[in-house]
Amino acid sequence: MIVIREIWNRAGSPNVMVALCGLLALDLAWACFGLERNLPLFAPMGDVGLYKWLLTYALHNLKESTWFLLMLVLLTLLAVNVFICTTERMARMIHGKNWKFRSLGPHVMHYAMLVILLGYLFSYLFSSSYPGNALRPGASLDLPEGGGKIVFLGAEPIAYRGARMEFFDGYILDPGIRLKLVSEGETREAKLAFNHPIWFSGFDIHLIDFYPRKAGQDFRWIKLVIRRDPSSAVYLSGLGLFFTGLLLYGVDMFCKRSARGGHGQN
């Protein structure tokens, strides 16, 4: 038990945190010199998942992917360090006298960041991606795993009309893609745009391309990426936890300032 406690204390040391942050900064600086010319190596990660990417692309391109593998190790060690450090500080606070729940805000935010990072890790490990799905107007597409069907009804494009950027005149700003979504328990219509994905039957439907890009022609086709990410609830709960910690921190700061103001008046 003494040895375990010693390892726990050393792993949660602030000095270890500073060292890990420094190494992480150096690793990312190293990545800056070669990342741009090696982007095709990392692009498939979102489609095949992190585990398969590590066993294929990374394993056969170790020279170009070493910085990324090192980053994963450093982030893991940093997450362990933050967890231990936060747990120790919060335990000492709770076991002390006159502690208040609102004073836990910073510790809650630290835990929230770990939950968010864990959620994104799960997303890359367990999410499924189905890229390259093209549809013509009136055509339909069956969702994977019996999730239903997508029908491309048409488009209501909004084009740029102005004199400030004449070279952009006529280009479509919002394609206004209209889809019909059909499943056993639901049938509805929805609009799809670049920054406005659709959630349906557990899938995220994203627009990545369409043709033509200028108004005045009939729509020929759209291109979709369909994703299923069961771990999205993890990092969304992390965001909610972070907001809770931030709220607690704000209340704590307000109460402390009010208390100091009251003492000053006395």
CSV table of C-alpha atoms in Angstrom, one decimal:
chain,number,residue,atom,x,y,z
A,1,MET,CA,0.0,0.0,0.0
A,2,ILE,CA,2.9,2.4,0.8
A,3,VAL,CA,4.4,1.8,-2.7
A,4,ILE,CA,1.0,2.4,-4.4
A,5,ARG,CA,0.5,5.5,-2.4
A,6,GLU,CA,4.0,6.8,-3.4
A,7,ILE,CA,3.3,6.1,-7.1
A,8,TRP,CA,-0.1,7.9,-6.7
A,9,ASN,CA,1.5,10.9,-5.2
A,10,ARG,CA,4.3,11.2,-7.7
A,11,ALA,CA,1.9,10.7,-10.7
A,12,GLY,CA,-0.3,13.5,-9.4
A,13,SER,CA,2.6,15.9,-8.8
A,14,PRO,CA,2.3,19.4,-10.3
A,15,ASN,CA,5.9,19.1,-11.4
A,16,VAL,CA,4.9,16.1,-13.5
A,17,MET,CA,2.1,18.2,-15.0
A,18,VAL,CA,4.5,21.0,-16.0
A,19,ALA,CA,6.9,18.5,-17.5
A,20,LEU,CA,4.2,16.7,-19.5
A,21,CYS,CA,2.8,20.0,-20.8
A,22,GLY,CA,6.3,21.0,-21.9
A,23,LEU,CA,6.8,17.7,-23.7
A,24,LEU,CA,3.4,18.0,-25.4
A,25,ALA,CA,4.3,21.5,-26.6
A,26,LEU,CA,7.5,20.3,-28.1
A,27,ASP,CA,5.8,17.3,-29.7
A,28,LEU,CA,3.2,19.6,-31.3
A,29,ALA,CA,5.9,22.0,-32.5
A,30,TRP,CA,7.6,19.0,-34.1
A,31,ALA,CA,4.3,18.1,-35.8
A,32,CYS,CA,3.9,21.6,-37.3
A,33,PHE,CA,6.9,21.0,-39.6
A,34,GLY,CA,5.5,17.9,-41.3
A,35,LEU,CA,1.7,17.8,-40.8
A,36,GLU,CA,0.7,19.9,-43.8
A,37,ARG,CA,2.5,17.7,-46.3
A,38,ASN,CA,1.3,14.5,-44.6
A,39,LEU,CA,-2.4,15.4,-44.3
A,40,PRO,CA,-3.5,12.5,-46.6
A,41,LEU,CA,-2.0,10.1,-44.0
A,42,PHE,CA,-4.3,11.4,-41.2
A,43,ALA,CA,-7.4,12.2,-43.3
A,44,PRO,CA,-8.8,8.5,-43.3
A,45,MET,CA,-8.8,8.4,-39.4
A,46,GLY,CA,-12.3,9.8,-39.2
A,47,ASP,CA,-13.6,7.1,-41.7
A,48,VAL,CA,-11.8,4.0,-40.5
A,49,GLY,CA,-11.6,4.8,-36.8
A,50,LEU,CA,-8.5,5.2,-34.6
A,51,TYR,CA,-7.8,1.6,-33.9
A,52,LYS,CA,-7.8,0.5,-37.5
A,53,TRP,CA,-5.9,3.6,-38.5
A,54,LEU,CA,-3.1,2.8,-36.0
A,55,LEU,CA,-2.8,-0.8,-37.3
A,56,THR,CA,-2.6,0.3,-40.9
A,57,TYR,CA,-1.7,3.8,-41.8
A,58,ALA,CA,0.3,4.6,-38.7
A,59,LEU,CA,2.1,1.3,-38.5
A,60,HIS,CA,3.3,1.5,-42.1
A,61,ASN,CA,4.3,5.2,-41.8
A,62,LEU,CA,6.0,5.3,-38.5
A,63,LYS,CA,8.3,8.2,-39.4
A,64,GLU,CA,5.4,10.5,-40.3
A,65,SER,CA,3.1,9.3,-37.5
A,66,THR,CA,5.5,9.1,-34.5
A,67,TRP,CA,4.6,12.6,-33.3
A,68,PHE,CA,0.9,11.6,-33.2
A,69,LEU,CA,1.6,8.3,-31.3
A,70,LEU,CA,3.7,10.3,-28.8
A,71,MET,CA,0.9,12.8,-28.4
A,72,LEU,CA,-1.5,10.0,-27.5
A,73,VAL,CA,0.9,8.7,-24.8
A,74,LEU,CA,1.5,12.2,-23.4
A,75,LEU,CA,-2.2,13.1,-23.3
A,76,THR,CA,-3.0,9.8,-21.5
A,77,LEU,CA,-0.3,10.5,-18.9
A,78,LEU,CA,-1.5,14.1,-18.5
A,79,ALA,CA,-5.1,12.9,-18.1
A,80,VAL,CA,-4.0,10.5,-15.3
A,81,ASN,CA,-2.0,13.3,-13.7
A,82,VAL,CA,-5.0,15.8,-13.8
A,83,PHE,CA,-7.3,13.1,-12.4
A,84,ILE,CA,-5.1,12.3,-9.5
A,85,CYS,CA,-4.2,15.9,-8.7
A,86,THR,CA,-7.9,17.0,-8.8
A,87,THR,CA,-9.1,14.0,-6.7
A,88,GLU,CA,-6.5,14.7,-4.1
A,89,ARG,CA,-7.3,18.4,-3.8
A,90,MET,CA,-11.0,17.8,-3.7
A,91,ALA,CA,-10.6,15.1,-1.1
A,92,ARG,CA,-8.6,17.4,1.1
A,93,MET,CA,-11.2,20.2,0.7
A,94,ILE,CA,-14.2,17.9,1.5
A,95,HIS,CA,-12.4,16.4,4.6
A,96,GLY,CA,-11.6,19.9,5.8
A,97,LYS,CA,-13.9,22.2,7.8
A,98,ASN,CA,-16.3,24.9,6.5
A,99,TRP,CA,-16.1,23.9,2.9
A,100,LYS,CA,-18.9,24.8,0.6
A,101,PHE,CA,-20.3,22.9,-2.4
A,102,ARG,CA,-19.9,26.0,-4.7
A,103,SER,CA,-16.2,25.9,-4.1
A,104,LEU,CA,-15.9,22.7,-6.1
A,105,GLY,CA,-16.4,24.5,-9.4
A,106,PRO,CA,-12.7,24.4,-10.6
A,107,HIS,CA,-12.5,20.7,-9.7
A,108,VAL,CA,-15.7,19.9,-11.5
A,109,MET,CA,-14.4,21.7,-14.6
A,110,HIS,CA,-11.2,19.6,-14.5
A,111,TYR,CA,-13.2,16.4,-14.4
A,112,ALA,CA,-15.4,17.7,-17.2
A,113,MET,CA,-12.4,18.2,-19.5
A,114,LEU,CA,-11.4,14.6,-18.8
A,115,VAL,CA,-14.9,13.4,-19.7
A,116,ILE,CA,-14.9,15.4,-22.9
A,117,LEU,CA,-11.5,14.0,-24.0
A,118,LEU,CA,-12.7,10.5,-23.1
A,119,GLY,CA,-15.8,11.1,-25.2
A,120,TYR,CA,-13.8,12.1,-28.3
A,121,LEU,CA,-11.5,9.1,-27.8
A,122,PHE,CA,-14.5,6.8,-27.7
A,123,SER,CA,-15.8,8.6,-30.8
A,124,TYR,CA,-12.7,7.8,-32.8
A,125,LEU,CA,-12.7,4.2,-31.5
A,126,PHE,CA,-16.3,3.2,-31.7
A,127,SER,CA,-18.1,5.5,-34.2
A,128,SER,CA,-19.0,4.2,-37.7
A,129,SER,CA,-18.6,6.3,-40.8
A,130,TYR,CA,-20.2,5.7,-44.3
A,131,PRO,CA,-18.7,8.3,-46.7
A,132,GLY,CA,-19.3,8.9,-50.4
A,133,ASN,CA,-23.0,8.5,-50.5
A,134,ALA,CA,-24.3,10.4,-53.6
A,135,LEU,CA,-27.9,11.1,-54.4
A,136,ARG,CA,-29.7,12.5,-57.4
A,137,PRO,CA,-33.1,14.4,-57.1
A,138,GLY,CA,-35.8,11.9,-56.5
A,139,ALA,CA,-33.4,9.1,-55.6
A,140,SER,CA,-33.3,7.3,-52.2
A,141,LEU,CA,-30.6,5.8,-50.0
A,142,ASP,CA,-31.1,3.0,-47.4
A,143,LEU,CA,-29.4,3.8,-44.1
A,144,PRO,CA,-27.0,1.1,-42.8
A,145,GLU,CA,-28.1,-1.4,-40.2
A,146,GLY,CA,-31.8,-1.1,-41.2
A,147,GLY,CA,-31.9,2.5,-39.9
A,148,GLY,CA,-34.4,3.7,-42.5
A,149,LYS,CA,-34.3,5.5,-45.8
A,150,ILE,CA,-33.3,8.9,-47.1
A,151,VAL,CA,-35.1,10.5,-50.1
A,152,PHE,CA,-33.7,13.5,-51.9
A,153,LEU,CA,-36.8,15.6,-52.6
A,154,GLY,CA,-35.1,18.6,-54.1
A,155,ALA,CA,-33.4,21.9,-53.2
A,156,GLU,CA,-34.3,25.5,-52.5
A,157,PRO,CA,-31.0,27.3,-53.0
A,158,ILE,CA,-30.2,30.8,-51.8
A,159,ALA,CA,-27.5,32.5,-54.0
A,160,TYR,CA,-25.4,35.5,-53.4
A,161,ARG,CA,-26.6,38.6,-55.1
A,162,GLY,CA,-24.6,41.7,-54.5
A,163,ALA,CA,-22.0,44.2,-55.8
A,164,ARG,CA,-19.4,44.0,-53.1
A,165,MET,CA,-18.0,40.7,-54.3
A,166,GLU,CA,-18.9,40.5,-58.0
A,167,PHE,CA,-16.7,37.4,-58.5
A,168,PHE,CA,-19.0,35.6,-56.1
A,169,ASP,CA,-22.3,36.7,-57.7
A,170,GLY,CA,-24.6,33.8,-58.4
A,171,TYR,CA,-22.8,31.3,-56.2
A,172,ILE,CA,-25.1,29.3,-53.8
A,173,LEU,CA,-24.7,30.2,-50.2
A,174,ASP,CA,-27.3,27.8,-48.8
A,175,PRO,CA,-28.4,24.9,-51.0
A,176,GLY,CA,-31.5,24.3,-49.0
A,177,ILE,CA,-31.4,20.5,-49.5
A,178,ARG,CA,-34.8,18.9,-48.7
A,179,LEU,CA,-34.7,15.3,-47.5
A,180,LYS,CA,-37.5,12.9,-46.6
A,181,LEU,CA,-36.5,10.6,-43.7
A,182,VAL,CA,-38.4,7.4,-43.4
A,183,SER,CA,-38.1,4.7,-40.7
A,184,GLU,CA,-40.5,2.3,-39.1
A,185,GLY,CA,-41.5,4.7,-36.4
A,186,GLU,CA,-41.0,8.1,-38.0
A,187,THR,CA,-41.4,9.9,-41.3
A,188,ARG,CA,-40.5,13.6,-41.7
A,189,GLU,CA,-38.9,16.1,-43.9
A,190,ALA,CA,-35.8,18.1,-43.0
A,191,LYS,CA,-33.4,20.6,-44.6
A,192,LEU,CA,-29.7,19.9,-44.9
A,193,ALA,CA,-26.8,22.3,-45.3
A,194,PHE,CA,-23.0,22.3,-44.8
A,195,ASN,CA,-23.2,23.5,-41.2
A,196,HIS,CA,-26.6,22.1,-40.4
A,197,PRO,CA,-26.5,18.2,-40.2
A,198,ILE,CA,-29.5,16.1,-39.6
A,199,TRP,CA,-29.9,13.6,-36.7
A,200,PHE,CA,-32.1,10.6,-37.6
A,201,SER,CA,-32.4,7.0,-36.3
A,202,GLY,CA,-29.1,7.3,-34.4
A,203,PHE,CA,-27.2,8.6,-37.5
A,204,ASP,CA,-25.7,12.0,-38.2
A,205,ILE,CA,-26.2,13.0,-41.8
A,206,HIS,CA,-23.7,15.6,-43.2
A,207,LEU,CA,-23.6,17.4,-46.5
A,208,ILE,CA,-20.1,17.5,-48.0
A,209,ASP,CA,-20.7,18.5,-51.6
A,210,PHE,CA,-23.3,19.4,-54.2
A,211,TYR,CA,-23.5,20.3,-57.9
A,212,PRO,CA,-23.9,22.8,-59.4
A,213,ARG,CA,-22.4,25.5,-57.1
A,214,LYS,CA,-24.0,28.4,-59.1
A,215,ALA,CA,-27.7,29.2,-59.3
A,216,GLY,CA,-29.7,29.0,-62.5
A,217,GLN,CA,-29.2,25.2,-63.1
A,218,ASP,CA,-31.1,22.2,-61.9
A,219,PHE,CA,-29.5,20.3,-59.1
A,220,ARG,CA,-27.6,17.2,-60.4
A,221,TRP,CA,-26.4,15.5,-57.2
A,222,ILE,CA,-25.5,15.8,-53.5
A,223,LYS,CA,-22.9,13.9,-51.6
A,224,LEU,CA,-23.4,12.8,-48.0
A,225,VAL,CA,-21.4,11.4,-45.1
A,226,ILE,CA,-23.4,9.3,-42.7
A,227,ARG,CA,-22.0,8.6,-39.2
A,228,ARG,CA,-23.2,6.7,-36.2
A,229,ASP,CA,-21.5,7.9,-33.0
A,230,PRO,CA,-22.9,6.2,-29.8
A,231,SER,CA,-20.3,8.0,-27.6
A,232,SER,CA,-21.5,11.5,-28.5
A,233,ALA,CA,-23.5,11.4,-25.2
A,234,VAL,CA,-20.2,11.1,-23.3
A,235,TYR,CA,-18.7,14.4,-24.5
A,236,LEU,CA,-22.0,16.1,-24.5
A,237,SER,CA,-22.4,15.2,-20.8
A,238,GLY,CA,-18.9,16.5,-20.3
A,239,LEU,CA,-19.9,19.8,-21.8
A,240,GLY,CA,-22.9,19.9,-19.4
A,241,LEU,CA,-20.6,19.1,-16.5
A,242,PHE,CA,-18.2,21.8,-17.5
A,243,PHE,CA,-21.0,24.3,-17.6
A,244,THR,CA,-22.1,23.2,-14.1
A,245,GLY,CA,-18.5,23.7,-12.8
A,246,LEU,CA,-18.3,27.1,-14.5
A,247,LEU,CA,-21.6,28.1,-12.9
A,248,LEU,CA,-20.4,27.0,-9.4
A,249,TYR,CA,-17.2,28.9,-9.9
A,250,GLY,CA,-19.1,32.1,-10.8
A,251,VAL,CA,-21.4,31.8,-7.8
A,252,ASP,CA,-18.4,31.2,-5.5
A,253,MET,CA,-16.6,34.3,-6.9
A,254,PHE,CA,-19.8,36.4,-6.5
A,255,CYS,CA,-20.3,35.2,-2.9
A,256,LYS,CA,-16.6,35.9,-1.9
A,257,ARG,CA,-16.8,39.4,-3.4
A,258,SER,CA,-20.0,40.1,-1.6
A,259,ALA,CA,-18.5,38.9,1.7
A,260,ARG,CA,-15.4,41.1,1.2
A,261,GLY,CA,-17.7,44.1,0.3
A,262,GLY,CA,-19.8,43.5,3.5
A,263,HIS,CA,-16.7,43.3,5.7
A,264,GLY,CA,-15.4,46.5,4.1
A,265,GLN,CA,-18.5,48.4,4.9
A,266,ASN,CA,-18.3,47.2,8.5
